């Protein structure tokens, strides 16, 4: 009975994959060399820099993964620290936790387009959060940030790929705004869960939101979005390790400087494998494929009479007015303020886009609208 229920669920999941365009995750088969590890516990317990006394971990691969990503994000060899998280929300929490250690009592500033996890993290840490207006496309209003800071110490959460439009907050402009505002202290965490790795790979040098120069103090990315890990996970990277390490007297693996004591060794294993298998050139090809598919989708939707737009030329997110019934049911997607989107992950093909555009065109013809939401200025 149980096997039959699971078989039925798997068939439903396979069917759902055919209309998966509205959310940023994607699925790809894992090779047998990886799936064999799921019969065994892999626990990356505690400090990512220290191995435990037991063998069932992948902390050596985790460190190699962090080093590779630190290179991509421009961190200096002697200014890097990081670990594999359970997802983007934990990465945000880790960044704000470290920021609070360095600037106790400072306010957290984030745009109104930031992910909901930012406000939750600030609440958990008992930090005062201030929402900064965002423009029509979702990017932070920097003059508004400057006015709100007014000489205070400031912790800023920059979003690199907002949830709805994939807008990108400009970290150097945030730094400049803090300087003009006379901020008495500053820390910037880049929530780059959605777009961080594709944009970093597209940059000729260290990305402007990365860990070099006037970039961020810490960055977090997701592993189940662009990279396609089949379960939520992520990576937190910083210019340095935690400001205060908890001394627990734990002889197995040192102080648990990561937020979680027991962490998924399977996530580190798969992330390490994907970076090794693709290499930077292969990852760039994946990013280019998604961007090209997004360009195609934008043109196709607009040509079909349903105006679409992207927040910037590298965006893989295509935004448009929420289509009429039954499109949002057949093709699950968010709807916020009358806007929806599709996200062109590496798993989204042009053939799938063609089917989606046909569905939108047919629904629009059956239920004509008097007004369409056009591209914002």
Short mmCIF file of C-alpha atoms in Angstrom, two decimals:
data_model
loop_
_atom_site.label_atom_id
_atom_site.label_comp_id
_atom_site.label_asym_id
_atom_site.label_seq_id
_atom_site.Cartn_x
_atom_site.Cartn_y
_atom_site.Cartn_z
CA UNK A 1 0.00 0.00 0.00
CA UNK A 2 2.76 2.43 0.96
CA UNK A 3 4.72 1.66 -2.22
CA UNK A 4 1.61 2.24 -4.33
CA UNK A 5 1.03 5.64 -2.67
CA UNK A 6 4.62 6.64 -3.31
CA UNK A 7 4.41 5.50 -6.93
CA UNK A 8 1.28 7.60 -7.39
CA UNK A 9 2.96 10.61 -5.81
CA UNK A 10 5.99 10.22 -8.07
CA UNK A 11 3.82 10.15 -11.19
CA UNK A 12 2.08 13.34 -10.04
CA UNK A 13 5.46 14.97 -9.46
CA UNK A 14 6.68 14.00 -12.93
CA UNK A 15 3.50 15.46 -14.45
CA UNK A 16 3.86 18.70 -12.46
CA UNK A 17 7.37 19.15 -13.81
CA UNK A 18 5.97 19.77 -17.31
CA UNK A 19 4.36 23.07 -16.27
CA UNK A 20 7.05 24.21 -13.82
CA UNK A 21 7.99 27.76 -14.86
CA UNK A 22 6.67 30.05 -12.11
CA UNK A 23 9.19 29.24 -9.37
CA UNK A 24 13.00 29.27 -9.38
CA UNK A 25 13.83 25.65 -8.52
CA UNK A 26 14.44 22.95 -11.12
CA UNK A 27 15.04 19.23 -11.26
CA UNK A 28 17.73 17.13 -12.92
CA UNK A 29 18.57 13.44 -12.42
CA UNK A 30 21.33 12.68 -9.94
CA UNK A 31 23.91 10.11 -11.04
CA UNK A 32 24.10 6.81 -9.19
CA UNK A 33 27.50 7.78 -7.79
CA UNK A 34 25.66 10.42 -5.72
CA UNK A 35 22.42 8.64 -4.88
CA UNK A 36 24.38 5.79 -3.29
CA UNK A 37 25.37 8.19 -0.48
CA UNK A 38 21.74 8.70 0.55
CA UNK A 39 21.75 5.29 2.23
CA UNK A 40 24.22 6.71 4.78
CA UNK A 41 24.25 9.49 7.35
CA UNK A 42 26.42 12.50 6.45
CA UNK A 43 26.50 14.98 9.33
CA UNK A 44 28.67 18.10 8.97
CA UNK A 45 28.45 18.87 12.65
CA UNK A 46 29.70 22.17 14.09
CA UNK A 47 32.51 24.44 12.96
CA UNK A 48 33.03 24.05 9.19
CA UNK A 49 36.76 24.49 9.67
CA UNK A 50 37.23 21.49 11.96
CA UNK A 51 36.65 17.82 11.15
CA UNK A 52 34.82 15.59 13.66
CA UNK A 53 36.26 12.39 15.06
CA UNK A 54 33.81 10.31 12.99
CA UNK A 55 33.97 9.53 9.26
CA UNK A 56 30.35 10.20 8.22
CA UNK A 57 30.79 13.82 7.11
CA UNK A 58 31.79 15.85 4.02
CA UNK A 59 33.35 18.85 5.72
CA UNK A 60 36.50 18.59 3.58
CA UNK A 61 34.32 18.90 0.46
CA UNK A 62 32.39 21.73 2.12
CA UNK A 63 35.62 23.68 2.64
CA UNK A 64 36.65 23.08 -0.97
CA UNK A 65 33.21 24.25 -2.14
CA UNK A 66 33.41 27.40 0.01
CA UNK A 67 36.88 28.16 -1.35
CA UNK A 68 35.72 27.87 -4.95
CA UNK A 69 32.69 30.08 -4.37
CA UNK A 70 34.80 32.58 -2.41
CA UNK A 71 37.00 32.89 -5.51
CA UNK A 72 33.92 33.48 -7.70
CA UNK A 73 32.70 36.20 -5.35
CA UNK A 74 36.09 37.91 -5.16
CA UNK A 75 37.05 37.20 -1.56
CA UNK A 76 40.74 37.64 -0.73
CA UNK A 77 42.53 34.38 0.22
CA UNK A 78 42.96 35.56 3.80
CA UNK A 79 39.46 37.09 4.07
CA UNK A 80 36.96 34.29 3.59
CA UNK A 81 34.81 32.05 5.70
CA UNK A 82 31.62 30.13 5.01
CA UNK A 83 29.51 27.02 5.31
CA UNK A 84 26.60 25.17 3.70
CA UNK A 85 23.20 26.26 5.00
CA UNK A 86 19.69 24.81 4.92
CA UNK A 87 18.62 27.55 2.49
CA UNK A 88 18.57 31.26 1.69
CA UNK A 89 16.67 32.15 4.86
CA UNK A 90 19.43 30.73 7.05
CA UNK A 91 21.99 32.66 5.01
CA UNK A 92 20.14 35.91 5.71
CA UNK A 93 19.89 35.06 9.41
CA UNK A 94 23.63 34.29 9.55
CA UNK A 95 24.48 37.59 7.86
CA UNK A 96 22.32 39.66 10.20
CA UNK A 97 23.60 37.72 13.22
CA UNK A 98 27.19 38.58 12.34
CA UNK A 99 26.21 42.19 11.58
CA UNK A 100 24.60 42.51 15.00
CA UNK A 101 27.74 41.15 16.66
CA UNK A 102 29.77 43.91 15.05
CA UNK A 103 27.18 46.69 15.41
CA UNK A 104 24.97 46.02 18.45
CA UNK A 105 21.83 48.13 18.42
CA UNK A 106 22.13 49.13 14.75
CA UNK A 107 19.01 49.17 12.62
CA UNK A 108 18.50 46.84 9.66
CA UNK A 109 17.55 48.57 6.41
CA UNK A 110 16.04 46.53 3.60
CA UNK A 111 13.97 47.36 0.55
CA UNK A 112 10.23 46.77 0.39
CA UNK A 113 11.01 44.17 -2.31
CA UNK A 114 13.25 42.11 0.00
CA UNK A 115 12.31 38.53 0.82
CA UNK A 116 9.97 38.02 3.79
CA UNK A 117 12.72 36.06 5.56
CA UNK A 118 14.57 39.33 6.17
CA UNK A 119 11.89 40.73 8.47
CA UNK A 120 11.59 37.35 10.21
CA UNK A 121 15.34 37.17 10.79
CA UNK A 122 15.43 40.71 12.20
CA UNK A 123 12.54 39.85 14.52
CA UNK A 124 14.26 36.66 15.73
CA UNK A 125 17.42 38.63 16.45
CA UNK A 126 15.45 41.48 18.08
CA UNK A 127 16.81 43.99 15.60
CA UNK A 128 14.82 47.03 14.53
CA UNK A 129 14.05 46.76 10.81
CA UNK A 130 13.33 49.71 8.51
CA UNK A 131 11.77 49.18 5.07
CA UNK A 132 13.27 51.35 2.33
CA UNK A 133 11.08 52.11 -0.71
CA UNK A 134 11.83 50.25 -3.92
CA UNK A 135 11.37 51.52 -7.46
CA UNK A 136 8.85 50.20 -9.98
CA UNK A 137 11.17 47.35 -10.97
CA UNK A 138 12.08 46.42 -7.40
CA UNK A 139 15.48 48.08 -6.88
CA UNK A 140 16.17 49.93 -3.64
CA UNK A 141 15.70 53.74 -3.58
CA UNK A 142 19.18 54.91 -2.54
CA UNK A 143 18.29 58.57 -1.77
CA UNK A 144 15.52 57.23 0.49
CA UNK A 145 18.07 55.00 2.25
CA UNK A 146 20.33 58.00 2.77
CA UNK A 147 17.47 60.00 4.30
CA UNK A 148 16.44 57.16 6.61
CA UNK A 149 19.95 56.47 7.95
CA UNK A 150 20.79 60.06 8.99
CA UNK A 151 24.06 59.45 10.84
CA UNK A 152 23.05 56.21 12.51
CA UNK A 153 25.04 52.97 12.40
CA UNK A 154 23.40 50.95 9.64
CA UNK A 155 23.10 47.31 8.65
CA UNK A 156 21.81 47.04 5.10
CA UNK A 157 20.32 43.95 3.50
CA UNK A 158 20.91 44.22 -0.24
CA UNK A 159 18.81 41.93 -2.41
CA UNK A 160 20.55 40.48 -5.45
CA UNK A 161 17.59 39.11 -7.35
CA UNK A 162 14.28 40.11 -5.75
CA UNK A 163 11.61 37.45 -5.50
CA UNK A 164 9.14 38.96 -7.97
CA UNK A 165 11.24 40.80 -10.58
CA UNK A 166 14.87 39.69 -9.97
CA UNK A 167 15.87 43.32 -9.40
CA UNK A 168 19.38 43.85 -8.04
CA UNK A 169 20.32 46.33 -5.32
CA UNK A 170 23.57 48.15 -6.13
CA UNK A 171 25.93 47.50 -3.21
CA UNK A 172 28.52 50.22 -4.12
CA UNK A 173 25.65 52.74 -4.31
CA UNK A 174 24.46 51.54 -0.91
CA UNK A 175 27.97 52.11 0.48
CA UNK A 176 28.01 55.59 -1.07
CA UNK A 177 24.60 56.39 0.42
CA UNK A 178 25.78 55.33 3.87
CA UNK A 179 28.88 57.50 3.50
CA UNK A 180 26.83 60.55 2.47
CA UNK A 181 24.42 59.92 5.34
CA UNK A 182 27.30 59.96 7.82
CA UNK A 183 26.62 56.45 9.06
CA UNK A 184 28.78 55.86 12.12
CA UNK A 185 29.16 52.19 11.28
CA UNK A 186 28.06 49.95 8.47
CA UNK A 187 27.60 46.35 7.40
CA UNK A 188 26.10 45.06 4.14
CA UNK A 189 24.79 41.55 3.64
CA UNK A 190 23.87 40.54 0.09
CA UNK A 191 20.92 38.19 -0.10
CA UNK A 192 21.92 36.71 -3.46
CA UNK A 193 19.80 33.56 -3.21
CA UNK A 194 18.25 33.89 -6.65
CA UNK A 195 20.71 35.69 -8.92
CA UNK A 196 24.03 35.80 -7.09
CA UNK A 197 25.90 32.98 -8.77
CA UNK A 198 24.71 33.65 -12.38
CA UNK A 199 25.55 37.35 -12.06
CA UNK A 200 28.92 36.64 -10.46
CA UNK A 201 29.78 34.28 -13.32
CA UNK A 202 28.74 36.91 -15.87
CA UNK A 203 30.96 39.56 -14.29
CA UNK A 204 34.33 40.26 -15.93
CA UNK A 205 35.91 40.56 -12.47
CA UNK A 206 34.65 40.26 -8.90
CA UNK A 207 30.92 41.11 -8.90
CA UNK A 208 30.06 44.54 -7.45
CA UNK A 209 27.95 42.90 -4.73
CA UNK A 210 30.67 40.34 -3.91
CA UNK A 211 33.28 40.18 -1.18
CA UNK A 212 35.90 42.50 -2.68
CA UNK A 213 36.42 46.25 -2.48
CA UNK A 214 33.19 48.18 -1.87
CA UNK A 215 31.14 45.00 -2.04
CA UNK A 216 29.28 43.19 0.71
CA UNK A 217 30.61 41.98 4.05
CA UNK A 218 28.75 38.70 3.57
CA UNK A 219 26.79 36.96 0.82
CA UNK A 220 24.30 34.11 0.81
CA UNK A 221 23.12 32.04 -2.16
CA UNK A 222 20.68 29.18 -2.69
CA UNK A 223 21.71 25.79 -4.00
CA UNK A 224 18.30 24.59 -5.17
CA UNK A 225 17.62 27.46 -7.57
CA UNK A 226 20.32 28.02 -10.20
CA UNK A 227 22.32 24.89 -9.34
CA UNK A 228 19.32 22.57 -9.20
CA UNK A 229 20.00 20.65 -5.98
CA UNK A 230 16.79 18.62 -5.39
CA UNK A 231 16.20 19.95 -1.88
CA UNK A 232 16.53 23.39 -0.24
CA UNK A 233 20.08 24.35 0.72
CA UNK A 234 22.49 27.23 0.29
CA UNK A 235 25.92 28.67 1.08
CA UNK A 236 26.87 31.54 3.37
CA UNK A 237 30.12 33.37 2.61
CA UNK A 238 31.79 36.17 4.56
CA UNK A 239 35.01 38.16 4.57
CA UNK A 240 35.79 36.71 7.98
CA UNK A 241 34.46 34.18 10.46
CA UNK A 242 32.11 34.87 13.35
CA UNK A 243 33.22 37.71 15.57
CA UNK A 244 32.56 35.68 18.71
CA UNK A 245 32.95 31.90 18.77
CA UNK A 246 30.97 29.96 21.35
CA UNK A 247 33.28 27.85 23.52
CA UNK A 248 31.29 24.69 24.19
CA UNK A 249 34.17 22.40 25.09
CA UNK A 250 33.02 20.09 22.30
CA UNK A 251 35.90 17.71 21.60
CA UNK A 252 34.27 16.16 18.53
CA UNK A 253 34.55 19.07 16.14
CA UNK A 254 35.16 22.38 17.86
CA UNK A 255 32.88 25.31 18.50
CA UNK A 256 29.62 25.30 16.47
CA UNK A 257 30.19 28.62 14.70
CA UNK A 258 27.50 27.83 12.12
CA UNK A 259 23.88 28.52 13.09
CA UNK A 260 23.00 24.83 13.05
CA UNK A 261 24.97 22.24 14.99
CA UNK A 262 24.11 19.28 12.77
CA UNK A 263 24.17 20.24 9.08
CA UNK A 264 23.51 18.28 5.93
CA UNK A 265 26.61 16.60 4.59
CA UNK A 266 24.56 15.51 1.58
CA UNK A 267 23.94 19.15 0.58
CA UNK A 268 27.67 19.89 0.69
CA UNK A 269 28.38 16.73 -1.28
CA UNK A 270 25.95 17.56 -4.10
CA UNK A 271 26.96 21.23 -4.29
CA UNK A 272 30.63 20.22 -4.46
CA UNK A 273 29.86 17.66 -7.16
CA UNK A 274 27.87 20.13 -9.30
CA UNK A 275 30.63 22.74 -9.18
CA UNK A 276 33.22 20.12 -10.09
CA UNK A 277 31.10 18.56 -12.85
CA UNK A 278 30.17 21.82 -14.57
CA UNK A 279 33.21 23.96 -13.82
CA UNK A 280 32.95 27.71 -14.21
CA UNK A 281 32.58 27.51 -17.99
CA UNK A 282 29.76 24.99 -17.69
CA UNK A 283 28.00 27.11 -15.08
CA UNK A 284 28.28 30.14 -17.35
CA UNK A 285 26.66 28.10 -20.10
CA UNK A 286 23.78 27.25 -17.75
CA UNK A 287 23.38 30.93 -16.85
CA UNK A 288 23.51 31.97 -20.53
CA UNK A 289 20.91 29.33 -21.40
CA UNK A 290 18.51 30.70 -18.80
CA UNK A 291 19.06 34.29 -19.90
CA UNK A 292 18.54 33.36 -23.55
CA UNK A 293 15.35 31.48 -22.72
CA UNK A 294 14.12 34.49 -20.75
CA UNK A 295 14.77 36.78 -23.72
CA UNK A 296 12.81 34.36 -25.91
CA UNK A 297 9.92 34.21 -23.44
CA UNK A 298 9.78 38.01 -23.13
CA UNK A 299 9.56 38.40 -26.90
CA UNK A 300 7.07 35.57 -27.33
CA UNK A 301 4.67 36.81 -24.64
CA UNK A 302 4.78 40.37 -25.96
CA UNK A 303 4.20 39.18 -29.53
CA UNK A 304 1.21 37.17 -28.29
CA UNK A 305 -0.35 40.36 -26.92
CA UNK A 306 0.65 39.89 -23.28
CA UNK A 307 3.37 42.53 -22.57
CA UNK A 308 6.33 41.19 -20.59
CA UNK A 309 9.55 42.68 -19.29
CA UNK A 310 12.74 41.91 -17.36
CA UNK A 311 14.36 44.02 -14.64
CA UNK A 312 17.81 43.98 -16.31
CA UNK A 313 19.51 42.36 -19.32
CA UNK A 314 20.91 39.42 -17.31
CA UNK A 315 17.61 38.59 -15.62
CA UNK A 316 16.16 35.13 -16.05
CA UNK A 317 12.83 36.27 -14.58
CA UNK A 318 10.13 37.48 -16.98
CA UNK A 319 7.40 39.67 -15.45
CA UNK A 320 3.89 40.28 -16.79
CA UNK A 321 0.29 40.90 -15.74
CA UNK A 322 -1.19 37.88 -14.00
CA UNK A 323 -2.84 35.82 -16.76
CA UNK A 324 -6.56 35.03 -16.54
CA UNK A 325 -8.03 31.71 -15.41
CA UNK A 326 -7.08 28.88 -15.82
CA UNK A 327 -3.42 29.71 -16.55
CA UNK A 328 -2.30 30.28 -12.90
CA UNK A 329 -3.87 26.94 -11.95
CA UNK A 330 -2.39 24.93 -14.79
CA UNK A 331 0.94 26.75 -14.63
CA UNK A 332 1.51 27.54 -10.90
CA UNK A 333 2.99 31.00 -10.35
CA UNK A 334 2.90 33.80 -7.78
CA UNK A 335 0.63 36.80 -8.13
CA UNK A 336 1.57 40.03 -6.32
CA UNK A 337 -0.28 43.26 -6.97
CA UNK A 338 -1.54 41.99 -10.30
CA UNK A 339 1.90 40.89 -11.47
CA UNK A 340 3.23 37.37 -12.02
CA UNK A 341 6.41 35.91 -13.43
CA UNK A 342 8.17 32.91 -14.84
CA UNK A 343 11.76 32.05 -13.96
CA UNK A 344 13.85 30.56 -16.75
CA UNK A 345 16.00 28.11 -14.84
CA UNK A 346 18.30 25.79 -16.81
CA UNK A 347 15.49 23.23 -16.75
CA UNK A 348 13.02 25.45 -18.62
CA UNK A 349 13.13 24.84 -22.37
CA UNK A 350 11.85 26.93 -25.26
CA UNK A 351 9.35 24.17 -26.02
CA UNK A 352 7.90 24.60 -22.51
CA UNK A 353 7.79 28.37 -23.04
CA UNK A 354 5.89 27.87 -26.30
CA UNK A 355 3.25 25.80 -24.48
CA UNK A 356 2.97 28.44 -21.75
CA UNK A 357 2.64 31.33 -24.21
CA UNK A 358 -0.06 29.40 -26.11
CA UNK A 359 -1.96 28.88 -22.85
CA UNK A 360 -1.75 32.59 -22.02
CA UNK A 361 -2.86 33.64 -25.50
CA UNK A 362 -5.83 31.25 -25.47
CA UNK A 363 -6.94 32.39 -22.01
CA UNK A 364 -6.59 36.05 -22.98
CA UNK A 365 -8.65 35.48 -26.11
CA UNK A 366 -11.38 33.70 -24.15
CA UNK A 367 -11.43 36.34 -21.41
CA UNK A 368 -10.27 39.63 -22.96
CA UNK A 369 -9.03 42.29 -20.60
CA UNK A 370 -9.68 45.99 -21.01
CA UNK A 371 -6.29 46.92 -19.68
CA UNK A 372 -2.91 45.22 -19.55
CA UNK A 373 -0.13 45.93 -17.07
CA UNK A 374 2.71 47.25 -19.20
CA UNK A 375 6.41 47.60 -18.55
CA UNK A 376 7.19 50.06 -15.73
CA UNK A 377 9.28 53.13 -16.37
#
